[in-house]
Amino acid sequence: MTANKGKVLLQVQGLEKKFDDNQVLDGITTDICQGEVVAVIGPSGSGKSTFLRSLNLLEVPTGGKILFEGVDITDPKVDINRHRQKIGMVFQQFNLFPHKTVKENIMLAPVTLGLMKEEEASEKAEELLARVGLPDKADAYPDSLSGGQKQRIAIARAMAMNPDVMLFDEPTSALDPEMVGEVLEIMKELAQTGMTMVVVTHEMGFAREVATRVIFIDEGKIQEENTPDEFFAHPKNPRLQEFLSKVL
Ligand code: ADP
Ligand code: MG
């Protein structure tokens, strides 16, 4: 896809994260613009999840800054919860609430935070269930769903907050192979609506086809970033060349 580049949504400036002596992120700088779909790839343990989780302060940076919609969210004085509402997150392990129905899962955040009345949230949930192809699962409990269905519900739940950006951390890695496609398809449709997305993934086909930009992280740094065509056809960094030779 081509980037229909809008205004800058996220500005990451010299981001660092250290766990004790382990410098996991070592100066990450990048801007993410409205409508971009950024695929983040890299070896296991290279800091991809830490990077993604830093974007909504699930990990608190030990250096650098993150500006979201112009606000420095790393400033301790900022009310992070207010900004987090605009940042949807989808995890590898779905993280659905097992004792709530599918529809209750989707309605929970907007209703609890007082952003929608029950009725509005209910209508929104039904609309989203239709969008992720599960209109008949409103009253089902998560345990009765397949992994692919659970992840589609997790995506619908994140969308219920009308986020300005959605973060995905290996959303298909916990799925049986036959269910990967249905989740990637929903994500592709979401990208086509213009949603800004940052996706940590091992799905190189998705990165190539759907992303507007691919970032390679290794040793806590962005080693290379480019349009998918250039990124895969002409990787420059030797570490990226080696990584691609293993995964493609
Ligand atoms: P990736 O997602 O690329 O596999 P992660 O961001 O999960 O990598 O992890 C990068 C490094 O940070 C690893 O060495 C990991 O052990 C370490 N790490 C991640 N989270 C924590 C944590 N909460 N406490 C201590 N170390 C962590
Ligand atoms: Mg990870």
mmCIF file of C-alpha atoms and ligand atoms in Angstrom:
data_model
loop_
_atom_site.group_PDB
_atom_site.id
_atom_site.type_symbol
_atom_site.label_atom_id
_atom_site.label_comp_id
_atom_site.label_asym_id
_atom_site.label_seq_id
_atom_site.Cartn_x
_atom_site.Cartn_y
_atom_site.Cartn_z
ATOM 1 C CA MET A 1 0.000 0.000 0.000
ATOM 2 C CA THR A 2 1.111 3.549 -0.457
ATOM 3 C CA ALA A 3 1.188 5.867 2.513
ATOM 4 C CA ASN A 4 -1.374 8.589 2.417
ATOM 5 C CA LYS A 5 0.762 10.552 4.798
ATOM 6 C CA GLY A 6 -1.133 12.747 7.188
ATOM 7 C CA LYS A 7 0.115 14.703 10.122
ATOM 8 C CA VAL A 8 2.563 13.235 12.592
ATOM 9 C CA LEU A 9 0.745 11.221 15.236
ATOM 10 C CA LEU A 10 3.612 9.762 17.246
ATOM 11 C CA GLN A 11 7.065 11.264 17.555
ATOM 12 C CA VAL A 12 9.609 8.951 19.100
ATOM 13 C CA GLN A 13 12.772 10.806 20.028
ATOM 14 C CA GLY A 14 15.871 9.025 21.311
ATOM 15 C CA LEU A 15 13.774 6.446 23.131
ATOM 16 C CA GLU A 16 15.702 4.346 25.631
ATOM 17 C CA LYS A 17 14.669 1.552 27.954
ATOM 18 C CA LYS A 18 16.936 -0.172 30.395
ATOM 19 C CA PHE A 19 15.944 -3.122 32.572
ATOM 20 C CA ASP A 20 18.642 -3.104 35.264
ATOM 21 C CA ASP A 21 21.853 -3.306 33.241
ATOM 22 C CA ASN A 22 20.124 -4.471 30.097
ATOM 23 C CA GLN A 23 19.872 -1.605 27.601
ATOM 24 C CA VAL A 24 16.947 -2.941 25.587
ATOM 25 C CA LEU A 25 16.140 0.205 23.607
ATOM 26 C CA ASP A 26 19.142 2.284 22.756
ATOM 27 C CA GLY A 27 17.980 5.484 21.119
ATOM 28 C CA ILE A 28 14.998 4.899 18.838
ATOM 29 C CA THR A 29 13.918 7.874 16.781
ATOM 30 C CA THR A 30 11.053 7.766 14.321
ATOM 31 C CA ASP A 31 7.845 9.593 13.430
ATOM 32 C CA ILE A 32 4.606 7.761 12.778
ATOM 33 C CA CYS A 33 2.155 9.678 10.634
ATOM 34 C CA GLN A 34 -1.580 9.403 10.347
ATOM 35 C CA GLY A 35 -2.592 6.603 7.984
ATOM 36 C CA GLU A 36 0.745 4.832 8.075
ATOM 37 C CA VAL A 37 0.951 1.091 8.601
ATOM 38 C CA VAL A 38 4.351 0.449 10.126
ATOM 39 C CA ALA A 39 5.551 -3.141 10.360
ATOM 40 C CA VAL A 40 8.236 -3.747 12.979
ATOM 41 C CA ILE A 41 10.402 -6.803 12.479
ATOM 42 C CA GLY A 42 13.525 -8.142 14.110
ATOM 43 C CA PRO A 43 15.004 -11.100 15.957
ATOM 44 C CA SER A 44 13.494 -12.437 19.155
ATOM 45 C CA GLY A 45 14.634 -10.407 22.158
ATOM 46 C CA SER A 46 15.621 -7.371 20.084
ATOM 47 C CA GLY A 47 13.217 -5.038 21.886
ATOM 48 C CA LYS A 48 10.197 -5.001 19.541
ATOM 49 C CA SER A 49 7.611 -5.542 22.276
ATOM 50 C CA THR A 50 9.373 -3.110 24.573
ATOM 51 C CA PHE A 51 9.286 -0.515 21.800
ATOM 52 C CA LEU A 52 5.589 -1.076 21.110
ATOM 53 C CA ARG A 53 4.655 -1.082 24.797
ATOM 54 C CA SER A 54 6.598 2.125 25.310
ATOM 55 C CA LEU A 55 4.356 3.887 22.786
ATOM 56 C CA ASN A 56 1.478 3.834 25.274
ATOM 57 C CA LEU A 57 3.735 3.821 28.321
ATOM 58 C CA LEU A 58 3.027 0.234 29.339
ATOM 59 C CA GLU A 59 6.803 0.391 29.632
ATOM 60 C CA VAL A 60 8.125 3.634 31.039
ATOM 61 C CA PRO A 61 11.115 4.856 29.036
ATOM 62 C CA THR A 62 14.385 5.447 30.850
ATOM 63 C CA GLY A 63 15.444 8.016 28.268
ATOM 64 C CA GLY A 64 14.123 10.055 25.377
ATOM 65 C CA LYS A 65 10.631 11.264 24.666
ATOM 66 C CA ILE A 66 7.405 10.191 23.044
ATOM 67 C CA LEU A 67 5.002 12.796 21.749
ATOM 68 C CA PHE A 68 1.498 11.633 20.962
ATOM 69 C CA GLU A 69 -0.622 14.150 19.089
ATOM 70 C CA GLY A 70 1.881 16.791 20.113
ATOM 71 C CA VAL A 71 1.796 15.981 23.834
ATOM 72 C CA ASP A 72 4.892 14.626 25.572
ATOM 73 C CA ILE A 73 3.344 11.567 27.214
ATOM 74 C CA THR A 74 6.630 10.731 28.956
ATOM 75 C CA ASP A 75 6.155 13.859 31.062
ATOM 76 C CA PRO A 76 5.103 12.480 34.484
ATOM 77 C CA LYS A 77 2.632 15.347 34.848
ATOM 78 C CA VAL A 78 0.608 14.123 31.868
ATOM 79 C CA ASP A 79 -2.533 12.073 32.530
ATOM 80 C CA ILE A 80 -1.505 9.026 30.527
ATOM 81 C CA ASN A 81 -4.895 7.316 30.822
ATOM 82 C CA ARG A 82 -6.543 10.092 28.860
ATOM 83 C CA HIS A 83 -4.103 9.592 25.980
ATOM 84 C CA ARG A 84 -4.091 5.796 26.220
ATOM 85 C CA GLN A 85 -7.786 5.834 25.374
ATOM 86 C CA LYS A 86 -6.787 6.909 21.873
ATOM 87 C CA ILE A 87 -4.206 4.132 21.500
ATOM 88 C CA GLY A 88 -5.661 0.675 20.859
ATOM 89 C CA MET A 89 -3.578 -2.371 21.680
ATOM 90 C CA VAL A 90 -3.849 -5.963 20.518
ATOM 91 C CA PHE A 91 -1.685 -8.601 22.163
ATOM 92 C CA GLN A 92 -0.447 -12.003 21.103
ATOM 93 C CA GLN A 93 -2.476 -13.681 23.861
ATOM 94 C CA PHE A 94 -5.796 -11.838 23.169
ATOM 95 C CA ASN A 95 -6.288 -10.862 26.852
ATOM 96 C CA LEU A 96 -10.083 -11.122 26.675
ATOM 97 C CA PHE A 97 -11.991 -11.215 29.963
ATOM 98 C CA PRO A 98 -13.084 -14.857 30.305
ATOM 99 C CA HIS A 99 -16.093 -14.187 32.535
ATOM 100 C CA LYS A 100 -17.631 -11.650 30.191
ATOM 101 C CA THR A 101 -19.399 -12.312 26.933
ATOM 102 C CA VAL A 102 -17.925 -11.166 23.663
ATOM 103 C CA LYS A 103 -20.224 -8.183 23.572
ATOM 104 C CA GLU A 104 -19.479 -7.260 27.188
ATOM 105 C CA ASN A 105 -15.762 -7.432 26.397
ATOM 106 C CA ILE A 106 -16.231 -4.973 23.546
ATOM 107 C CA MET A 107 -18.493 -2.614 25.503
ATOM 108 C CA LEU A 108 -16.499 -2.595 28.727
ATOM 109 C CA ALA A 109 -13.941 0.159 28.169
ATOM 110 C CA PRO A 110 -16.141 2.790 26.518
ATOM 111 C CA VAL A 111 -18.913 2.300 29.094
ATOM 112 C CA THR A 112 -16.650 2.072 32.161
ATOM 113 C CA LEU A 113 -14.781 5.187 31.110
ATOM 114 C CA GLY A 114 -18.059 7.014 30.602
ATOM 115 C CA LEU A 115 -17.406 7.637 26.915
ATOM 116 C CA MET A 116 -20.565 5.896 25.712
ATOM 117 C CA LYS A 117 -23.950 5.049 27.154
ATOM 118 C CA GLU A 118 -24.844 1.338 27.270
ATOM 119 C CA GLU A 119 -27.086 1.587 24.251
ATOM 120 C CA GLU A 120 -24.561 3.378 22.094
ATOM 121 C CA ALA A 121 -21.800 0.953 23.127
ATOM 122 C CA SER A 122 -24.104 -1.964 22.378
ATOM 123 C CA GLU A 123 -24.818 -0.685 18.875
ATOM 124 C CA LYS A 124 -21.133 -0.036 18.320
ATOM 125 C CA ALA A 125 -20.282 -3.560 19.507
ATOM 126 C CA GLU A 126 -22.765 -5.078 17.070
ATOM 127 C CA GLU A 127 -21.419 -2.997 14.235
ATOM 128 C CA LEU A 128 -17.853 -4.069 15.074
ATOM 129 C CA LEU A 129 -18.838 -7.728 15.385
ATOM 130 C CA ALA A 130 -20.240 -7.519 11.873
ATOM 131 C CA ARG A 131 -17.062 -5.875 10.685
ATOM 132 C CA VAL A 132 -14.841 -8.647 12.054
ATOM 133 C CA GLY A 133 -17.210 -11.245 10.609
ATOM 134 C CA LEU A 134 -18.603 -12.545 13.909
ATOM 135 C CA PRO A 135 -22.098 -11.068 14.171
ATOM 136 C CA ASP A 136 -23.483 -14.200 15.811
ATOM 137 C CA LYS A 137 -20.934 -14.342 18.659
ATOM 138 C CA ALA A 138 -22.221 -11.428 20.770
ATOM 139 C CA ASP A 139 -23.383 -13.649 23.636
ATOM 140 C CA ALA A 140 -20.647 -16.253 23.415
ATOM 141 C CA TYR A 141 -17.905 -16.518 26.012
ATOM 142 C CA PRO A 142 -14.276 -16.284 24.907
ATOM 143 C CA ASP A 143 -13.509 -19.894 25.863
ATOM 144 C CA SER A 144 -15.965 -21.137 23.258
ATOM 145 C CA LEU A 145 -14.121 -19.355 20.439
ATOM 146 C CA SER A 146 -11.197 -20.418 18.286
ATOM 147 C CA GLY A 147 -7.932 -18.492 18.577
ATOM 148 C CA GLY A 148 -8.609 -16.674 15.337
ATOM 149 C CA GLN A 149 -12.085 -15.666 16.520
ATOM 150 C CA LYS A 150 -10.673 -14.495 19.868
ATOM 151 C CA GLN A 151 -8.164 -12.283 18.139
ATOM 152 C CA ARG A 152 -10.826 -10.809 15.863
ATOM 153 C CA ILE A 153 -12.838 -9.973 19.009
ATOM 154 C CA ALA A 154 -9.740 -8.444 20.613
ATOM 155 C CA ILE A 155 -9.369 -6.241 17.534
ATOM 156 C CA ALA A 156 -13.048 -5.251 17.714
ATOM 157 C CA ARG A 157 -12.616 -4.440 21.401
ATOM 158 C CA ALA A 158 -9.697 -2.145 20.672
ATOM 159 C CA MET A 159 -11.661 -0.466 17.884
ATOM 160 C CA ALA A 160 -14.606 0.196 20.199
ATOM 161 C CA MET A 161 -12.650 3.080 21.711
ATOM 162 C CA ASN A 162 -12.326 4.778 18.305
ATOM 163 C CA PRO A 163 -8.552 4.900 18.691
ATOM 164 C CA ASP A 164 -6.344 7.181 16.610
ATOM 165 C CA VAL A 165 -3.694 4.492 16.343
ATOM 166 C CA MET A 166 -3.633 0.742 16.914
ATOM 167 C CA LEU A 167 -0.642 -1.208 18.174
ATOM 168 C CA PHE A 168 -0.379 -4.932 17.430
ATOM 169 C CA ASP A 169 2.194 -7.141 19.148
ATOM 170 C CA GLU A 170 2.565 -10.330 17.109
ATOM 171 C CA PRO A 171 -1.205 -10.708 16.796
ATOM 172 C CA THR A 172 -0.983 -13.989 14.878
ATOM 173 C CA SER A 173 1.919 -15.678 16.666
ATOM 174 C CA ALA A 174 -0.263 -17.637 19.089
ATOM 175 C CA LEU A 175 -2.610 -18.912 16.381
ATOM 176 C CA ASP A 176 -2.777 -22.228 14.640
ATOM 177 C CA PRO A 177 -1.597 -21.705 11.067
ATOM 178 C CA GLU A 178 -5.059 -22.098 9.546
ATOM 179 C CA MET A 179 -6.310 -19.116 11.556
ATOM 180 C CA VAL A 180 -3.578 -16.654 10.721
ATOM 181 C CA GLY A 181 -5.171 -15.589 7.448
ATOM 182 C CA GLU A 182 -8.535 -14.517 8.887
ATOM 183 C CA VAL A 183 -6.849 -12.215 11.397
ATOM 184 C CA LEU A 184 -4.476 -10.709 8.844
ATOM 185 C CA GLU A 185 -7.453 -10.112 6.569
ATOM 186 C CA ILE A 186 -9.243 -8.087 9.272
ATOM 187 C CA MET A 187 -6.052 -6.103 9.850
ATOM 188 C CA LYS A 188 -5.714 -5.470 6.144
ATOM 189 C CA GLU A 189 -9.284 -4.195 5.973
ATOM 190 C CA LEU A 190 -8.572 -1.943 8.925
ATOM 191 C CA ALA A 191 -5.501 -0.571 7.161
ATOM 192 C CA GLN A 192 -7.622 0.141 4.108
ATOM 193 C CA THR A 193 -9.932 2.323 6.180
ATOM 194 C CA GLY A 194 -6.935 4.555 6.909
ATOM 195 C CA MET A 195 -6.287 3.419 10.471
ATOM 196 C CA THR A 196 -2.787 4.228 11.673
ATOM 197 C CA MET A 197 -1.181 0.957 12.714
ATOM 198 C CA VAL A 198 2.089 -0.214 14.227
ATOM 199 C CA VAL A 199 2.420 -3.963 13.872
ATOM 200 C CA VAL A 200 5.158 -6.137 15.334
ATOM 201 C CA THR A 201 5.016 -9.222 13.176
ATOM 202 C CA HIS A 202 6.806 -12.213 11.725
ATOM 203 C CA GLU A 203 4.375 -12.260 8.807
ATOM 204 C CA MET A 204 6.604 -10.994 6.025
ATOM 205 C CA GLY A 205 3.772 -11.302 3.494
ATOM 206 C CA PHE A 206 1.687 -8.875 5.538
ATOM 207 C CA ALA A 207 4.645 -6.493 5.936
ATOM 208 C CA ARG A 208 5.274 -6.571 2.206
ATOM 209 C CA GLU A 209 1.677 -6.237 1.102
ATOM 210 C CA VAL A 210 -0.021 -4.079 3.713
ATOM 211 C CA ALA A 211 2.664 -1.994 5.418
ATOM 212 C CA THR A 212 3.579 1.436 4.150
ATOM 213 C CA ARG A 213 6.919 1.242 5.951
ATOM 214 C CA VAL A 214 8.962 -1.548 7.486
ATOM 215 C CA ILE A 215 11.309 -1.039 10.429
ATOM 216 C CA PHE A 216 14.019 -3.515 11.382
ATOM 217 C CA ILE A 217 15.038 -3.387 15.041
ATOM 218 C CA ASP A 218 18.094 -5.168 16.352
ATOM 219 C CA GLU A 219 20.134 -4.581 19.490
ATOM 220 C CA GLY A 220 17.703 -1.889 20.588
ATOM 221 C CA LYS A 221 18.197 0.281 17.521
ATOM 222 C CA ILE A 222 16.433 0.864 14.232
ATOM 223 C CA GLN A 223 18.955 -0.679 11.887
ATOM 224 C CA GLU A 224 16.962 -0.021 8.744
ATOM 225 C CA GLU A 225 13.596 1.369 7.666
ATOM 226 C CA ASN A 226 12.149 1.691 4.231
ATOM 227 C CA THR A 227 9.166 1.169 1.979
ATOM 228 C CA PRO A 228 8.359 -2.552 1.793
ATOM 229 C CA ASP A 229 9.509 -2.807 -1.824
ATOM 230 C CA GLU A 230 12.951 -1.372 -1.105
ATOM 231 C CA PHE A 231 13.204 -3.020 2.281
ATOM 232 C CA PHE A 232 12.765 -6.541 0.952
ATOM 233 C CA ALA A 233 14.366 -6.107 -2.472
ATOM 234 C CA HIS A 234 17.459 -4.176 -1.395
ATOM 235 C CA PRO A 235 18.215 -4.660 2.290
ATOM 236 C CA LYS A 236 21.423 -2.771 3.108
ATOM 237 C CA ASN A 237 22.217 -3.609 6.703
ATOM 238 C CA PRO A 238 24.121 -6.922 6.956
ATOM 239 C CA ARG A 239 22.100 -7.938 10.024
ATOM 240 C CA LEU A 240 18.889 -7.380 8.101
ATOM 241 C CA GLN A 241 20.237 -9.347 5.152
ATOM 242 C CA GLU A 242 21.031 -12.214 7.491
ATOM 243 C CA PHE A 243 17.633 -11.969 9.219
ATOM 244 C CA LEU A 244 15.757 -11.975 5.917
ATOM 245 C CA SER A 245 17.771 -14.923 4.642
ATOM 246 C CA LYS A 246 16.432 -16.918 7.605
ATOM 247 C CA VAL A 247 12.775 -15.867 7.494
ATOM 248 C CA LEU A 248 12.008 -15.544 3.786
HETATM 249 P P1 ADP B 1 11.099 -8.893 21.408
HETATM 250 O O1 ADP B 1 9.676 -8.470 21.517
HETATM 251 O O2 ADP B 1 11.827 -8.275 20.264
HETATM 252 O O3 ADP B 1 11.254 -10.377 21.395
HETATM 253 P P2 ADP B 1 11.315 -7.786 24.076
HETATM 254 O O4 ADP B 1 11.067 -6.328 23.904
HETATM 255 O O5 ADP B 1 10.207 -8.604 24.618
HETATM 256 O O6 ADP B 1 11.876 -8.375 22.702
HETATM 257 O O7 ADP B 1 12.548 -8.000 25.036
HETATM 258 C C1 ADP B 1 13.800 -7.390 24.819
HETATM 259 C C2 ADP B 1 14.710 -7.659 25.992
HETATM 260 O O8 ADP B 1 14.174 -7.009 27.136
HETATM 261 C C3 ADP B 1 14.860 -9.107 26.352
HETATM 262 O O9 ADP B 1 16.206 -9.311 26.723
HETATM 263 C C4 ADP B 1 13.951 -9.270 27.549
HETATM 264 O O10 ADP B 1 14.407 -10.268 28.406
HETATM 265 C C5 ADP B 1 14.036 -7.920 28.200
HETATM 266 N N1 ADP B 1 12.809 -7.564 28.941
HETATM 267 C C6 ADP B 1 11.589 -7.347 28.411
HETATM 268 N N2 ADP B 1 10.679 -7.054 29.348
HETATM 269 C C7 ADP B 1 11.353 -7.093 30.533
HETATM 270 C C8 ADP B 1 10.980 -6.862 31.902
HETATM 271 N N3 ADP B 1 9.713 -6.527 32.224
HETATM 272 N N4 ADP B 1 11.939 -6.980 32.848
HETATM 273 C C9 ADP B 1 13.205 -7.301 32.523
HETATM 274 N N5 ADP B 1 13.623 -7.524 31.252
HETATM 275 C C10 ADP B 1 12.722 -7.411 30.272
HETATM 276 MG MG MG B 2 7.906 -9.531 21.559
#
